[in-house]
Coordinates of C-alpha atoms in Angstrom, one line a residue:
X16 CA 47.0 0.1 -1.2
X17 CA 47.6 -2.4 1.4
X18 CA 43.2 -3.2 1.9
X19 CA 43.1 -3.5 -2.4
X20 CA 41.3 -5.9 -4.1
X21 CA 44.1 -6.1 -6.5
X22 CA 46.7 -6.9 -3.0
X23 CA 45.1 -9.7 -1.5
X24 CA 44.8 -11.2 -4.8
X25 CA 48.5 -11.4 -5.9
X26 CA 48.8 -11.9 -2.0
X27 CA 46.9 -15.5 -2.0
X28 CA 48.3 -16.5 -5.7
X29 CA 51.7 -16.0 -4.0
X30 CA 50.7 -18.6 -1.1
X31 CA 49.5 -21.2 -3.0
X32 CA 52.2 -20.7 -6.0
X33 CA 54.3 -21.2 -2.5
X34 CA 52.7 -24.1 -1.1
X35 CA 52.2 -26.3 -4.8
X36 CA 56.1 -25.2 -5.5
X37 CA 56.9 -26.8 -1.5
X38 CA 54.6 -29.9 -1.9
X39 CA 55.9 -30.7 -5.6
X40 CA 59.4 -30.5 -3.9
X41 CA 59.1 -32.0 -1.1
X42 CA 57.8 -34.8 -3.2
X43 CA 60.2 -34.9 -5.5
X44 CA 63.0 -34.8 -3.1
X45 CA 61.2 -37.6 -1.0
X46 CA 61.0 -39.9 -4.1
X47 CA 64.4 -39.1 -5.0
X48 CA 65.7 -39.7 -1.3
X49 CA 64.0 -43.3 -1.7
X50 CA 65.1 -44.0 -5.3
X51 CA 68.9 -43.7 -4.6
X52 CA 68.7 -45.7 -1.4
X53 CA 67.0 -48.8 -3.8
X54 CA 69.6 -47.7 -6.0
X55 CA 72.4 -48.2 -3.3
X56 CA 71.2 -51.3 -2.1
X57 CA 70.8 -53.0 -5.1
X58 CA 74.4 -52.2 -6.4
X59 CA 75.6 -53.9 -3.1
X60 CA 73.6 -56.6 -3.7
X61 CA 75.2 -57.3 -7.0
X62 CA 79.0 -56.6 -5.8
X63 CA 78.8 -58.5 -3.0
X64 CA 76.9 -61.6 -5.7
X65 CA 79.9 -61.2 -7.4
X66 CA 82.2 -61.6 -4.5
X67 CA 80.9 -63.9 -3.9
X68 CA 81.1 -65.4 -7.0
X69 CA 84.7 -65.1 -7.0
X70 CA 85.3 -66.7 -3.9
X71 CA 83.7 -69.8 -4.8
X72 CA 85.6 -70.0 -7.9
X73 CA 88.6 -69.5 -6.3
X74 CA 88.1 -72.6 -4.1
X75 CA 86.9 -74.3 -6.5
X76 CA 90.2 -73.6 -9.1
X77 CA 92.8 -73.9 -5.8
X78 CA 90.6 -77.0 -3.5
X79 CA 90.6 -74.4 -0.8
X80 CA 91.5 -71.4 0.4
X81 CA 94.9 -71.4 -0.6
X82 CA 96.3 -67.6 -1.1
X83 CA 93.7 -66.2 -0.6
X84 CA 94.2 -63.4 1.3
X85 CA 96.1 -61.7 -1.6
X86 CA 92.4 -61.9 -3.8
X87 CA 90.9 -60.5 -1.0
X88 CA 92.5 -57.4 -0.1
X89 CA 92.5 -57.0 -4.2
X90 CA 88.7 -56.9 -3.6
X91 CA 88.8 -54.5 -1.2
X92 CA 91.0 -51.9 -2.8
X93 CA 88.9 -52.4 -6.0
X94 CA 85.8 -52.0 -4.4
X95 CA 86.5 -50.1 -1.9
X96 CA 84.7 -52.5 1.3
X97 CA 85.9 -54.4 4.2
X98 CA 85.7 -58.2 2.9
X99 CA 86.3 -60.7 6.3
X100 CA 86.0 -64.4 5.2
X101 CA 85.4 -66.8 7.7
X102 CA 85.8 -70.3 6.7
X103 CA 83.7 -73.3 7.9
X104 CA 85.7 -74.1 11.1
X105 CA 84.6 -70.2 12.6
X106 CA 88.6 -69.7 11.5
X107 CA 89.1 -65.9 10.0
X108 CA 91.2 -66.9 6.6
X109 CA 91.1 -63.7 4.8
X110 CA 91.0 -59.7 5.9
X111 CA 91.3 -56.5 3.4
X112 CA 92.0 -54.7 7.0
X113 CA 94.4 -57.8 7.8
X114 CA 93.0 -57.2 11.6
X115 CA 90.6 -60.6 12.3
X116 CA 93.2 -63.0 10.3
X117 CA 94.1 -66.3 11.7
X118 CA 91.1 -65.2 14.8
X119 CA 87.9 -66.7 15.2
X120 CA 86.1 -62.7 16.0
X121 CA 82.2 -62.4 14.4
X122 CA 82.3 -58.9 13.1
X123 CA 78.9 -58.2 13.8
X124 CA 78.0 -57.5 9.7
X125 CA 75.5 -59.8 8.0
X126 CA 76.6 -63.2 6.7
X127 CA 76.4 -64.6 3.6
X128 CA 77.7 -68.3 3.7
X129 CA 79.7 -69.6 0.6
X130 CA 78.7 -72.8 -1.2
X131 CA 80.2 -74.0 -4.1
X132 CA 79.5 -72.8 -7.9
X133 CA 77.1 -74.5 -9.5
X134 CA 78.7 -77.3 -11.9
X135 CA 81.7 -77.4 -9.3
X136 CA 82.1 -80.8 -7.0
X137 CA 82.0 -80.3 -4.0
X138 CA 85.1 -81.6 -1.2
X139 CA 83.8 -84.7 0.5
X140 CA 82.7 -84.1 4.0
X141 CA 81.9 -80.4 2.9
X142 CA 78.4 -78.9 3.4
X143 CA 79.6 -75.3 3.2
X144 CA 83.1 -73.8 2.5
X145 CA 82.5 -71.0 5.1
X146 CA 80.3 -67.4 5.5
X147 CA 81.1 -64.3 3.8
X148 CA 81.0 -60.4 5.7
X149 CA 81.4 -57.3 4.2
X150 CA 81.0 -53.8 6.6
X151 CA 77.6 -52.4 4.8
X152 CA 79.2 -49.0 6.6
X153 CA 82.2 -48.2 3.7
X154 CA 80.6 -48.0 0.9
X155 CA 82.9 -47.0 -1.9
X156 CA 84.1 -43.5 -2.3
X157 CA 83.0 -43.5 -5.8
X158 CA 79.8 -44.3 -5.2
X159 CA 79.6 -42.4 -2.3
X160 CA 80.4 -39.1 -4.6
X161 CA 78.3 -39.8 -6.7
X162 CA 75.4 -40.4 -5.6
X163 CA 76.3 -37.4 -3.6
X164 CA 76.5 -35.6 -6.8
X165 CA 73.1 -36.8 -8.0
X166 CA 71.5 -35.6 -5.2
X167 CA 73.2 -32.0 -5.2
X168 CA 72.2 -31.7 -9.5
X169 CA 68.2 -32.7 -8.3
X170 CA 68.3 -30.7 -5.4
X171 CA 69.4 -28.3 -8.1
X172 CA 67.4 -28.7 -10.4
X173 CA 64.3 -28.3 -7.7
X174 CA 66.0 -25.2 -6.5
X175 CA 66.6 -23.3 -10.0
X176 CA 63.2 -25.0 -11.4
X177 CA 60.5 -23.7 -8.4
X178 CA 62.0 -20.2 -8.7
X179 CA 61.5 -20.1 -12.2
X180 CA 58.1 -21.4 -12.1
X181 CA 57.8 -19.0 -8.9
X182 CA 59.0 -16.4 -10.9
X183 CA 56.4 -17.1 -14.0
X184 CA 52.9 -17.6 -11.6
X185 CA 54.1 -14.6 -10.2
X186 CA 54.4 -12.4 -13.1
X187 CA 51.0 -14.5 -14.8
X188 CA 49.4 -13.3 -11.2
X189 CA 50.1 -9.9 -11.5
X190 CA 48.8 -10.0 -14.7
X191 CA 45.8 -11.8 -13.4
X192 CA 44.8 -9.7 -10.8
X193 CA 45.2 -6.6 -12.2
X194 CA 43.1 -7.6 -14.9
X195 CA 40.4 -8.4 -12.9
X196 CA 40.4 -5.5 -10.6
X197 CA 41.0 -3.5 -13.2
X198 CA 37.0 -3.4 -14.1
X199 CA 36.3 -2.8 -10.5
X200 CA 38.1 0.2 -10.5
X201 CA 36.5 2.0 -13.2
X202 CA 33.2 0.6 -12.0
X203 CA 34.3 2.3 -8.4
X204 CA 35.0 5.4 -10.6
X205 CA 31.3 5.6 -11.9
X206 CA 29.9 4.7 -9.2
X207 CA 31.1 7.3 -7.2
X208 CA 31.0 9.5 -9.8
X209 CA 27.2 8.3 -10.2
X210 CA 26.4 9.5 -6.6
X211 CA 28.1 12.3 -7.2
X212 CA 25.1 13.4 -9.8
X213 CA 26.7 11.9 -13.0
X214 CA 24.0 10.0 -14.4
X215 CA 25.3 9.2 -17.5
X216 CA 28.2 7.3 -16.0
X217 CA 28.3 3.3 -18.0
X218 CA 30.6 1.0 -17.5
X219 CA 32.5 -0.8 -21.3
X220 CA 33.2 -3.9 -20.2
X221 CA 31.3 -7.6 -21.6
X222 CA 33.1 -10.6 -19.8
X223 CA 30.7 -13.6 -19.2
X224 CA 32.1 -13.9 -15.5
X225 CA 30.7 -12.8 -12.2
X226 CA 31.9 -9.3 -13.1
X227 CA 30.5 -8.7 -16.7
X228 CA 27.1 -9.6 -14.6
X229 CA 28.2 -6.7 -12.2
X230 CA 28.6 -4.5 -15.0
X231 CA 25.5 -5.3 -16.7
X232 CA 24.1 -4.5 -13.6
X233 CA 25.6 -1.2 -12.8
X234 CA 25.1 -0.4 -16.3
X235 CA 20.6 -0.6 -15.8
X236 CA 20.8 0.6 -12.4
X237 CA 22.7 3.7 -13.7
X238 CA 19.7 3.6 -16.9
X239 CA 16.4 3.1 -14.2
X240 CA 18.9 6.0 -12.1
X241 CA 18.9 8.3 -15.3
X242 CA 15.6 7.7 -15.9
X243 CA 14.6 8.1 -12.1
X244 CA 15.6 11.8 -12.3
X245 CA 14.7 12.3 -15.8
X246 CA 10.6 12.1 -14.2
X247 CA 11.7 13.7 -11.0
X248 CA 13.0 16.7 -13.1
X249 CA 9.2 16.1 -15.4
X250 CA 7.5 15.8 -12.2
X251 CA 8.1 19.3 -10.5
X252 CA 7.8 20.7 -14.1
X253 CA 4.4 19.3 -14.6
X254 CA 4.0 20.1 -11.6
X255 CA 4.5 23.5 -11.6
X256 CA 3.2 24.1 -15.3
X257 CA -0.2 23.1 -13.9
X258 CA -0.8 24.1 -10.6
X259 CA 0.5 27.4 -12.4
X260 CA -2.6 27.8 -14.7
X261 CA -5.3 27.3 -12.4
X262 CA -3.6 29.8 -9.7
X263 CA -3.0 32.0 -12.7
X264 CA -6.5 32.2 -13.5
X265 CA -7.1 32.8 -10.6
X266 CA -5.1 35.6 -9.9
X267 CA -6.0 37.4 -13.1
X268 CA -9.6 37.4 -11.6
X269 CA -9.1 38.8 -8.5
X270 CA -6.6 41.4 -10.3
X271 CA -9.4 42.5 -12.2
X272 CA -11.8 42.3 -9.2
X273 CA -9.6 44.6 -6.9
X274 CA -8.9 46.6 -10.3
X275 CA -13.0 47.3 -10.3
X276 CA -12.7 46.0 -14.0
X277 CA -14.9 43.1 -12.8
X278 CA -17.7 43.1 -10.6
X279 CA -18.1 40.1 -8.0
X280 CA -21.1 38.5 -9.2
X281 CA -23.1 35.0 -9.3
X282 CA -20.6 34.2 -12.6
X283 CA -17.2 35.7 -11.6
X284 CA -17.6 33.6 -8.9
X285 CA -19.1 30.8 -11.1
X286 CA -15.5 30.8 -13.1
X287 CA -13.1 31.5 -9.9
X288 CA -14.6 27.9 -8.0
X289 CA -14.1 26.5 -11.4
X290 CA -10.4 27.6 -10.6
X291 CA -10.3 26.0 -6.9
X292 CA -12.0 22.9 -7.8
X293 CA -9.4 22.0 -10.9
X294 CA -6.8 23.3 -8.7
X295 CA -7.9 20.7 -5.5
X296 CA -7.9 18.0 -8.0
X297 CA -5.0 17.8 -9.1
X298 CA -3.8 18.3 -5.3
X299 CA -5.4 15.6 -4.3
X300 CA -4.8 12.6 -7.9
X301 CA -1.2 14.1 -6.2
X302 CA -2.0 13.0 -2.8
X303 CA -3.3 9.8 -4.2
X304 CA 0.1 9.4 -6.0
X305 CA 2.4 10.0 -3.2
X306 CA 0.3 7.5 -0.8
X307 CA 0.2 4.6 -3.3
X308 CA 4.4 5.0 -4.5
X309 CA 4.8 4.6 -0.5
X310 CA 2.3 1.9 -0.2
X311 CA 0.2 3.7 2.5
X312 CA -3.1 3.7 -0.1
X313 CA -5.4 2.2 1.8
X314 CA -7.9 -0.4 0.4
X315 CA -11.1 -1.7 1.7
X316 CA -11.4 -4.9 -0.2
X317 CA -14.8 -7.1 -0.1
X318 CA -16.4 -9.1 -2.2
X319 CA -17.7 -7.1 -4.2
X320 CA -20.5 -7.4 -7.9
X321 CA -17.4 -5.7 -10.7
X322 CA -21.1 -5.1 -12.9
X323 CA -22.4 -3.0 -10.4
X324 CA -19.1 -0.9 -10.6
X325 CA -19.0 -1.1 -13.7
X326 CA -22.5 -0.2 -14.6
X327 CA -22.3 2.7 -11.9
X328 CA -19.2 3.7 -14.1
X329 CA -21.0 3.8 -17.7
X330 CA -23.7 5.6 -16.0
X331 CA -21.4 8.5 -14.5
X332 CA -20.5 9.4 -18.0
X333 CA -23.1 8.6 -20.3
X334 CA -24.3 12.1 -20.2
X335 CA -21.2 13.3 -21.4
X336 CA -21.0 10.3 -24.4
X337 CA -24.2 11.1 -25.7
X338 CA -23.4 14.8 -25.7
X339 CA -20.9 14.1 -27.9
X340 CA -22.4 12.0 -30.3
X341 CA -20.4 8.6 -28.6
X342 CA -21.9 5.1 -28.3
X343 CA -22.0 3.5 -25.0
X344 CA -22.6 -0.5 -24.8
X345 CA -21.9 -3.1 -21.9
X346 CA -21.3 -6.8 -22.3
X347 CA -20.8 -8.4 -19.3
X348 CA -21.1 -12.4 -18.2
X349 CA -24.8 -13.6 -17.2
X350 CA -23.9 -14.4 -13.5
X351 CA -20.2 -12.2 -13.2
X352 CA -18.3 -14.1 -10.4
X353 CA -17.5 -12.0 -7.5
X354 CA -14.2 -9.6 -7.2
X355 CA -11.9 -8.8 -4.0
X356 CA -12.0 -5.5 -4.5
X357 CA -12.6 -1.9 -3.2
X358 CA -15.1 -0.6 -5.7
X359 CA -14.7 3.1 -4.9
X360 CA -11.3 2.5 -6.1
X361 CA -12.3 0.3 -9.2
X362 CA -15.0 2.4 -9.6
X363 CA -12.7 5.4 -9.8
X364 CA -10.1 3.7 -12.5
X365 CA -13.3 3.1 -14.6
X366 CA -13.9 6.4 -14.6
X367 CA -10.9 7.4 -15.5
X368 CA -10.3 5.4 -19.0
X369 CA -13.9 6.0 -19.8
X370 CA -13.5 9.8 -19.3
X371 CA -10.2 9.1 -21.6
X372 CA -12.3 6.8 -24.5
X373 CA -14.7 9.5 -24.5
X374 CA -12.3 12.4 -25.0
X375 CA -10.4 10.9 -27.8
X376 CA -13.1 9.2 -29.7
X377 CA -15.5 11.6 -32.6
X378 CA -18.5 11.9 -33.3
X379 CA -20.6 8.8 -34.2
X380 CA -17.8 6.3 -32.3
X381 CA -18.1 4.4 -29.9
X382 CA -17.4 2.2 -26.8
X383 CA -17.6 -0.8 -25.1
X384 CA -16.8 -1.9 -21.7
X385 CA -17.0 -6.0 -20.8
X386 CA -15.5 -8.3 -18.8
X387 CA -15.1 -11.9 -18.7
X388 CA -13.6 -14.3 -16.6
X389 CA -9.2 -15.2 -16.9
X390 CA -8.3 -18.0 -14.2
X391 CA -8.3 -16.9 -10.7
X392 CA -8.7 -13.6 -12.2
X393 CA -11.6 -11.3 -13.5
X394 CA -9.9 -8.8 -16.8
X395 CA -12.0 -5.7 -17.5
X396 CA -12.0 -4.5 -20.7
X397 CA -12.7 -0.8 -22.0
X398 CA -12.4 0.0 -25.7
X399 CA -13.1 2.6 -27.8
X400 CA -13.0 3.6 -31.9
X401 CA -11.1 6.8 -31.1
X402 CA -8.1 8.1 -32.8
X403 CA -5.5 5.1 -31.4
X404 CA -2.5 6.4 -29.5
X405 CA 1.0 6.5 -31.7
X406 CA 3.6 3.8 -31.1
X407 CA 6.0 5.7 -29.7
X408 CA 4.1 6.4 -27.0
X409 CA 2.6 3.6 -25.7
X410 CA 5.8 2.8 -23.9
X411 CA 4.8 6.3 -21.8
X412 CA 1.8 6.5 -21.4
X413 CA 1.0 4.8 -18.0
X414 CA 3.3 7.8 -17.3
X415 CA 2.8 10.9 -14.6
X416 CA 2.0 14.2 -16.6
X417 CA 2.3 11.6 -19.7
X418 CA 0.2 13.6 -22.5
X419 CA 0.0 12.4 -26.2
X420 CA -1.4 15.5 -27.0
X421 CA 2.0 17.9 -26.2
X422 CA 0.6 21.4 -26.2
X423 CA -1.5 20.3 -23.1
X424 CA -4.8 21.9 -23.9
X425 CA -7.3 21.0 -21.4
X426 CA -9.9 20.1 -24.6
X427 CA -7.4 17.1 -25.4
X428 CA -7.0 15.8 -21.6
X429 CA -6.4 16.6 -17.6
X430 CA -3.6 17.1 -16.0
X431 CA -2.2 13.8 -17.1
X432 CA -2.3 12.1 -13.9
X433 CA -5.4 10.0 -14.4
X434 CA -3.7 7.0 -16.4
X435 CA -1.0 6.8 -13.8
X436 CA -3.3 6.6 -11.0
X437 CA -5.8 3.4 -13.0
X438 CA -2.2 1.9 -13.1
X439 CA -0.8 2.0 -9.7
X440 CA -4.7 1.2 -8.0
X441 CA -4.9 -2.0 -10.4
X442 CA -1.6 -2.8 -9.4
X443 CA -2.3 -2.4 -5.6
X444 CA -5.6 -4.6 -5.7
X445 CA -3.1 -7.4 -7.1
X446 CA -3.5 -7.1 -10.6
X447 CA -1.9 -5.2 -13.8
X448 CA -2.6 -2.7 -16.4
X449 CA -1.9 -3.0 -20.3
X450 CA -3.1 -1.3 -23.8
X451 CA -3.2 -1.8 -27.3
X452 CA -3.9 0.4 -29.4
X453 CA -2.9 1.1 -33.4
X454 CA -3.5 5.1 -35.2
X455 CA -6.9 5.4 -36.7
X456 CA -8.4 2.3 -34.8
X457 CA -9.2 3.5 -31.7
X458 CA -7.4 1.8 -28.2
X459 CA -7.8 -1.5 -25.8
X460 CA -7.3 -0.7 -22.2
X461 CA -7.5 -4.0 -19.7
X462 CA -6.8 -5.0 -16.1
X463 CA -7.7 -7.6 -14.2
X464 CA -8.6 -7.7 -10.6
X465 CA -8.8 -10.6 -8.6
X466 CA -11.9 -13.4 -8.1
X467 CA -13.3 -13.6 -4.2
X468 CA -12.0 -16.7 -2.4

């Protein structure tokens, strides 16, 4: 559980949310503190300017600092601050605290020079009225209380807002992490059952994100594994069937000879020998396929004249075609380009295709073998006018042991490995093999081989 993706997503989201809320709270707190300080400074500046104005007006109205002490005490009480007024000669004429009255002290606070208010006559010889000192540390209690209340309210708002946002984000994160991890858990469970041999496992998730792509890949893999398993079972069943027939025939001949029902004469031995050859050919085909599947098929590739291989293969099957009444035609370019091939293996491909064409072309039909250049490759085609291949069988025509004739009659085909071997040999040369066919109109097999450099 501690290493689960869901828990790690949850922890990661919680950390991100906490950092985000903490950063926002710190920024808002600092900004609020700065704004409050600026507000206090501005308020103090307005208060000082008002006091200065009132003192200047008093001086103008009285013609001096007569009765200024009660007025300063009243303003000190009103604004809750220590106010000291020094006249132009440096003597304290008023002090709301009464400590410096009549003396020449320097309070050590920032002083504000006093001058006459506009439109008021300046007494002769007076450059300025005096200096006003206001203690900056004596903040009015009401102002301090209101500022503290404002700061506390903002901090409280940030705290509860952060907790609420964190709770909502946590709930959303829990749902989101569960939604993200749910298909992964389903995939894990399906993969485990698939590994135990249940190839019917599929995951029903149609998202367009990476998890959806992973799901589609898993389903495709499951389809491939199910198909491979079915092919493996078919291979075992087909191989057993194909091996059983010649072995049963050989066993029957030997038992008949042993019981005295047949004489071990030349005819009987020829029949047994024919079954042995058939069995040997099937084993050789299976071995060749296993080498091709393992990528260990040995090819001796060199520049060869493809026309020679084609004519040789046609000559090999011509007696069989003539006996059936099927015409064989060769259509080759005047000067075919040399191809980088193993002539023995390509001849094997051609003979397999021609054997199939002869077997499935009725009397009076025709087979044509042609070749043409196609870019840096040569395309070879074997066309016939035979019975054709049903559309439902075309996708499987190159599968091992697959035969259109499900009866497995030897008159309509061999073991079903010829086209599979032909496909592997062509692919080993770096080419590809294809088929086009319509029932009743014949088939056309084409394969490509590379031209020699």
